[in-house]
mmCIF file of C-alpha atoms and ligand atoms in Angstrom:
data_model
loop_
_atom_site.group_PDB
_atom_site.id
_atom_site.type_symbol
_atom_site.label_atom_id
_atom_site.label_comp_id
_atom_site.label_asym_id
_atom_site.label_seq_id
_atom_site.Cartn_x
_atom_site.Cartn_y
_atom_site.Cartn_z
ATOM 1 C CA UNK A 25 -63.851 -133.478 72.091
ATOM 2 C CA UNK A 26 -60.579 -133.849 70.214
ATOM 3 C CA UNK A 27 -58.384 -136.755 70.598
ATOM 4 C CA UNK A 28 -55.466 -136.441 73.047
ATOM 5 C CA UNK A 29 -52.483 -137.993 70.338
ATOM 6 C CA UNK A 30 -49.387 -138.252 72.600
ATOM 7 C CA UNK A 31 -45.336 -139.033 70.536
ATOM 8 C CA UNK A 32 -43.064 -141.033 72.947
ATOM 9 C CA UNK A 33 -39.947 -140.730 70.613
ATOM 10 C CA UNK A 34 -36.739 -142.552 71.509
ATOM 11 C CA UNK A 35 -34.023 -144.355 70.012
ATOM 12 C CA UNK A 36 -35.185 -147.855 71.513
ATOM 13 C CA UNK A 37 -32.148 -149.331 70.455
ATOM 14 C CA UNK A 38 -33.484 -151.930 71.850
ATOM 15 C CA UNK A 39 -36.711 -151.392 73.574
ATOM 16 C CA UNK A 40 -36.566 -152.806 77.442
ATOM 17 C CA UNK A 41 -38.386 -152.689 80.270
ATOM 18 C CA UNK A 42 -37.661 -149.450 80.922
ATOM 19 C CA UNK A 43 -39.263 -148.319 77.977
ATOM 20 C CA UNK A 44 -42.051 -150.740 78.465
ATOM 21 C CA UNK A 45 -43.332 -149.138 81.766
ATOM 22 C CA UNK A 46 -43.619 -145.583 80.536
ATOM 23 C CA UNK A 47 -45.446 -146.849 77.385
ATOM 24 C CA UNK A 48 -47.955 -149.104 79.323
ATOM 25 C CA UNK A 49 -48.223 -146.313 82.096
ATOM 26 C CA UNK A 50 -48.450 -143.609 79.307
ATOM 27 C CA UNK A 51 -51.116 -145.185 77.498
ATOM 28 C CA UNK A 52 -53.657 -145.076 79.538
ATOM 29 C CA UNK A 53 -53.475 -141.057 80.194
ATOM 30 C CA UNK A 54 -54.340 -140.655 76.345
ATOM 31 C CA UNK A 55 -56.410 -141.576 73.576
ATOM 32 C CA UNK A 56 -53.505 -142.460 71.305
ATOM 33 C CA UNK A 57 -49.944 -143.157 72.244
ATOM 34 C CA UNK A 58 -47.620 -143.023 69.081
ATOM 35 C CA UNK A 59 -43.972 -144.700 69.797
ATOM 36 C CA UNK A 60 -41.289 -142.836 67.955
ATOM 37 C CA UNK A 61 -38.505 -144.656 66.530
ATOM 38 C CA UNK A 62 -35.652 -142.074 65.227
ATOM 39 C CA UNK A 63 -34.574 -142.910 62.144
ATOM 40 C CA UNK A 64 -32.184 -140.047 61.827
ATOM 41 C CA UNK A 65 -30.188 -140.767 65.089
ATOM 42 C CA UNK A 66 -26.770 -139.566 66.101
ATOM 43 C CA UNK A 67 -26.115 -143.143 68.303
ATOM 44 C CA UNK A 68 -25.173 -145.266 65.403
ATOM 45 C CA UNK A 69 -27.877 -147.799 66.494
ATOM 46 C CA UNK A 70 -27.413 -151.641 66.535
ATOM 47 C CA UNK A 71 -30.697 -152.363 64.977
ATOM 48 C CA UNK A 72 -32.107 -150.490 61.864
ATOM 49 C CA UNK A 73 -35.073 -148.675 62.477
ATOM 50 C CA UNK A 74 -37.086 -151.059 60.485
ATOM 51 C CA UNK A 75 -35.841 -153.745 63.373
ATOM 52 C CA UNK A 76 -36.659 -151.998 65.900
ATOM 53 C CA UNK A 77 -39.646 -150.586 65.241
ATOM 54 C CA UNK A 78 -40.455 -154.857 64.286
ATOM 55 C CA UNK A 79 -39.438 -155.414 67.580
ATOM 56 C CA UNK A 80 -41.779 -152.802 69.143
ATOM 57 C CA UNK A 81 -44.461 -153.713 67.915
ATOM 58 C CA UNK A 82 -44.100 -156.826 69.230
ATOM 59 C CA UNK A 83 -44.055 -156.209 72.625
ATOM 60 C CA UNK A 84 -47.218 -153.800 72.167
ATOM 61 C CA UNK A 85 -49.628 -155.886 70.152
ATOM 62 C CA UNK A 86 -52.147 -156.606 72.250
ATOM 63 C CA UNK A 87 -52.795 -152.792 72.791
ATOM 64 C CA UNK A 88 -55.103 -150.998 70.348
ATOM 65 C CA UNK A 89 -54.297 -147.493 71.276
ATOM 66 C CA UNK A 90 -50.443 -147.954 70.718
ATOM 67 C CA UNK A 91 -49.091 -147.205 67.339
ATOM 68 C CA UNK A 92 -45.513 -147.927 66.253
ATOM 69 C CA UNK A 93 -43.919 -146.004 63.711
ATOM 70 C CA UNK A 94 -40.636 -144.284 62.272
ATOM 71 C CA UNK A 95 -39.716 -140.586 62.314
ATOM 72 C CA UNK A 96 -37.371 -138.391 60.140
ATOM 73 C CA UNK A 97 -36.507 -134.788 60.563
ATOM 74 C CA UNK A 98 -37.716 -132.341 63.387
ATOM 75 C CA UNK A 99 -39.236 -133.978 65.891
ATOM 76 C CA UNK A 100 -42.224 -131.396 66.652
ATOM 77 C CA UNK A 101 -43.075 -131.265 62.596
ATOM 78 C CA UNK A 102 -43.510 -134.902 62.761
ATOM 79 C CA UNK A 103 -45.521 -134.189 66.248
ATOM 80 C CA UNK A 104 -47.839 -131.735 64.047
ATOM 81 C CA UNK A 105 -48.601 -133.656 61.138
ATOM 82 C CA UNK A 106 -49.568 -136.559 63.483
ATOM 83 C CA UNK A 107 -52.185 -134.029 65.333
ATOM 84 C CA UNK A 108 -50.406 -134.614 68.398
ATOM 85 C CA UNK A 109 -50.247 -132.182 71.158
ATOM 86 C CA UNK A 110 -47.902 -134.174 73.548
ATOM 87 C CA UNK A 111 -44.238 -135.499 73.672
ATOM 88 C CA UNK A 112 -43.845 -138.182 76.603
ATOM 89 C CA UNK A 113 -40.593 -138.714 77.644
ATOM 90 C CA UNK A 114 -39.287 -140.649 80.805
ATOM 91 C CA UNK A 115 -36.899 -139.607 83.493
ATOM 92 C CA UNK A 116 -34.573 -142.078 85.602
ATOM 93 C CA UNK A 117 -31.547 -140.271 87.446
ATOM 94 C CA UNK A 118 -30.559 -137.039 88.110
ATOM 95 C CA UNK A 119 -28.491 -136.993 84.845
ATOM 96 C CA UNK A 120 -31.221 -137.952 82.337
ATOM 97 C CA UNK A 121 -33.036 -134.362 83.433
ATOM 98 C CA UNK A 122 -30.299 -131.759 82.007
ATOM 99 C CA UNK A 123 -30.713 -132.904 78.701
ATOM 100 C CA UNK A 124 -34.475 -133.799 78.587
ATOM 101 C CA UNK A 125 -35.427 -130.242 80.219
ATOM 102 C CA UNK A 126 -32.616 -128.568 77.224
ATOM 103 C CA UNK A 127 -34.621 -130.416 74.522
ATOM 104 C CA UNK A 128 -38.385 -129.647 76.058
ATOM 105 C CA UNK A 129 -37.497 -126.011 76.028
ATOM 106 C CA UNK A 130 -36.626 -125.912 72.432
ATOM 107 C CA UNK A 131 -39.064 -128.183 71.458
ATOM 108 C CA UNK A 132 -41.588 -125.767 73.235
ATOM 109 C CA UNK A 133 -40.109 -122.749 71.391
ATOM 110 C CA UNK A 134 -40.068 -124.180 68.110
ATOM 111 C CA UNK A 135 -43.706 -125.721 68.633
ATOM 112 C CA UNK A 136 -45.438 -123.843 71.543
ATOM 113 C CA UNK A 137 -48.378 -125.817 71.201
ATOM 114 C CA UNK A 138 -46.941 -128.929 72.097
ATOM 115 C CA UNK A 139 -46.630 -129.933 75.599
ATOM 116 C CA UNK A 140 -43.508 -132.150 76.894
ATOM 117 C CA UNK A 141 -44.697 -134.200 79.900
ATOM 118 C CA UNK A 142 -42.404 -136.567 81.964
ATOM 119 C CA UNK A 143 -43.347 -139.608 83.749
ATOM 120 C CA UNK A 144 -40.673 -140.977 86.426
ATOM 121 C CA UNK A 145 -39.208 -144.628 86.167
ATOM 122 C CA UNK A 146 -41.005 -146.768 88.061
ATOM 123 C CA UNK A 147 -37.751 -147.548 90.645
ATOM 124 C CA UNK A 148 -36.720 -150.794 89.893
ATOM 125 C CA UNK A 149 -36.039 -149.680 86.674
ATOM 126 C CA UNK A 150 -33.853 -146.726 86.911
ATOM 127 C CA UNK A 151 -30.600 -148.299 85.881
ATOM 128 C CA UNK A 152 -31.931 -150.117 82.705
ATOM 129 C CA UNK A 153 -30.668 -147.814 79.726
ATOM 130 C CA UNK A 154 -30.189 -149.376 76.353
ATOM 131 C CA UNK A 155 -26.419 -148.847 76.281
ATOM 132 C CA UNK A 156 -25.744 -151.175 78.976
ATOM 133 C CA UNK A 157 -28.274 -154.114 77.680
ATOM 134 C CA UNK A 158 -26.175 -153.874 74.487
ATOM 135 C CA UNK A 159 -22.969 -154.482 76.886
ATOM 136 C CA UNK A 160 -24.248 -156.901 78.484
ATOM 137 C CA UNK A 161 -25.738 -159.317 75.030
ATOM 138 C CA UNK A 162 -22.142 -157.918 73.487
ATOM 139 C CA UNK A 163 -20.880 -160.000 76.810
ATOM 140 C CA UNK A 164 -22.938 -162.760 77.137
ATOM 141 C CA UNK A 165 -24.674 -161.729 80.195
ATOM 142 C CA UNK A 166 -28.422 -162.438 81.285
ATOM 143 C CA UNK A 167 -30.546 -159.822 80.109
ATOM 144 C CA UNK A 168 -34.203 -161.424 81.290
ATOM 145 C CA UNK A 169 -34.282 -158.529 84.093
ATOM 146 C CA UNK A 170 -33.665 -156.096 81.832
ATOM 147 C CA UNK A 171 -35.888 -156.708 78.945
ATOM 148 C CA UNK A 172 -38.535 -159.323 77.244
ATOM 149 C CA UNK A 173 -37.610 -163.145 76.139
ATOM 150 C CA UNK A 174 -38.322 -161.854 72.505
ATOM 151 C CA UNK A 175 -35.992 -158.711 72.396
ATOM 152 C CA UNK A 176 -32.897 -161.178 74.370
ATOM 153 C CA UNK A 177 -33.897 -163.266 71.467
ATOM 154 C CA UNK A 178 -32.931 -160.333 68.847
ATOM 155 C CA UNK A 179 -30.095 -159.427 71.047
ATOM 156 C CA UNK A 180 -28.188 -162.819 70.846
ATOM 157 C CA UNK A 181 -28.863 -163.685 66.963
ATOM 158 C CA UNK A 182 -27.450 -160.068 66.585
ATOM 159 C CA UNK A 183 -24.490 -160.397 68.393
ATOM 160 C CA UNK A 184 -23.971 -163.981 66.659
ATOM 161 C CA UNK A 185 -23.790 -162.118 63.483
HETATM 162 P P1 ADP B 208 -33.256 -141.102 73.157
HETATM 163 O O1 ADP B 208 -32.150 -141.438 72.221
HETATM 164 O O2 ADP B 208 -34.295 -140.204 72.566
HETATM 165 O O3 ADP B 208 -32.829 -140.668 74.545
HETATM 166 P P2 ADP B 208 -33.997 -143.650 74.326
HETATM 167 O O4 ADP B 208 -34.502 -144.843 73.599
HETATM 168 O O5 ADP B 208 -32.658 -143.798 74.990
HETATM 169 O O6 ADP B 208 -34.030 -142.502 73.287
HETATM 170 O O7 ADP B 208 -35.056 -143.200 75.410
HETATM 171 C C1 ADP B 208 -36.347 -142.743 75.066
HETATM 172 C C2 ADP B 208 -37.001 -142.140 76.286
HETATM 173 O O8 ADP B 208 -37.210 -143.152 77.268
HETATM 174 C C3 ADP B 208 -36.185 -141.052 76.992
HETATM 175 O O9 ADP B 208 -37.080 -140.089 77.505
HETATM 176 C C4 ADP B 208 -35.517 -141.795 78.117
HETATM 177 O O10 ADP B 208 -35.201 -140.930 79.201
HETATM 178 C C5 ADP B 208 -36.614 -142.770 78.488
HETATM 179 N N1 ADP B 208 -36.090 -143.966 79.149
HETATM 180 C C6 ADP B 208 -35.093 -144.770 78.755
HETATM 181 N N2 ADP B 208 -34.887 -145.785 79.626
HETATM 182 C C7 ADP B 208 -35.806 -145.604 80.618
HETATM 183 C C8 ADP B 208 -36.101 -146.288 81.851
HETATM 184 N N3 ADP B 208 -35.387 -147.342 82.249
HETATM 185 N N4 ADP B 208 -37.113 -145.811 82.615
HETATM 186 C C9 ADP B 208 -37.801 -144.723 82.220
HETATM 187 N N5 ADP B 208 -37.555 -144.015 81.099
HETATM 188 C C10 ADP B 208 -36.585 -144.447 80.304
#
């Protein structure tokens, strides 16, 4: 039987909890899980993508199945040269879901043979979105509920720059 290769692309500007749920959760559904890191994103991100895809890797070490790596161009190319035949995104509220079901529809119809599957927050992580973690190191707040010792870590030397 083929390998089930699964992309979960994202910004991860920086990774959190969040993030860290649906990629432990995710993991075990396939026989590969590949994290995305845009390179080409429209956010103007506070790390570089060579950062954050350090920083990723990191946090997912100790997991053989979990690769770490940086995208260009089309999503969906990227998802066929890596023989992958699913995208796994995450939904939290109500507002994430116009804009995830937009981009799984034209993903589909550029690349019908990938599959976009969606795997709800686990609830006490809902609110956690990258924006507001960068807010909050910006501001000096505590981050530890929102995301590991080692990415606060990256958070403060960045801000002390
Ligand atoms: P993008 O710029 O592609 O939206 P993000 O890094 O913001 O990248 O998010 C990547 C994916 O992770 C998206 O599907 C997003 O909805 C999901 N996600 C972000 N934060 C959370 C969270 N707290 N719980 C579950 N999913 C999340």
């Amino acid at each position: 039987m083929s390998k089930r290769i699964a992309i979960y692309p994202g910004t991860f500007d920086p990774i959190t909890k969040g993030h860290l749920d649906i990629i432990n959760r995710g993991r075990i559904l396939f026989d590969t899980l590949i994290v995305a890191v845009a390179n080409s994103s429209p956010k103007s991100p506070l790390f570089s993508v060579t950062e954050r895809v350090d920083i990723i890797r990191n946090e997912v070490k100790k997991h053989k199945n979990i690769k770490v790596e940086s995208f260009d161009g089309l999503l969906v190319n990227y998802a066929h040269e890596k023989k992958a035949s699913t995208l796994l995104r995450g939904l939290r509220v109500i507002s994430d879901f116009e804009y995830e079901f937009q981009m799984a529809l034209t993903n589909r119809e550029l690349a019908p043979d990938i599959e976009t599957v969606f795997m709800m927050t686990a609830e006490n992580y809902a609110h956690i979105s990258s924006r507001f973690i960068r807010d909050i190191a910006r501001l000096g707040g505590d981050l530890k509920s929102f995301v590991s010792p080692s990415v606060a870590r990256a958070l403060k030397k960045k801000n002390k720059k």
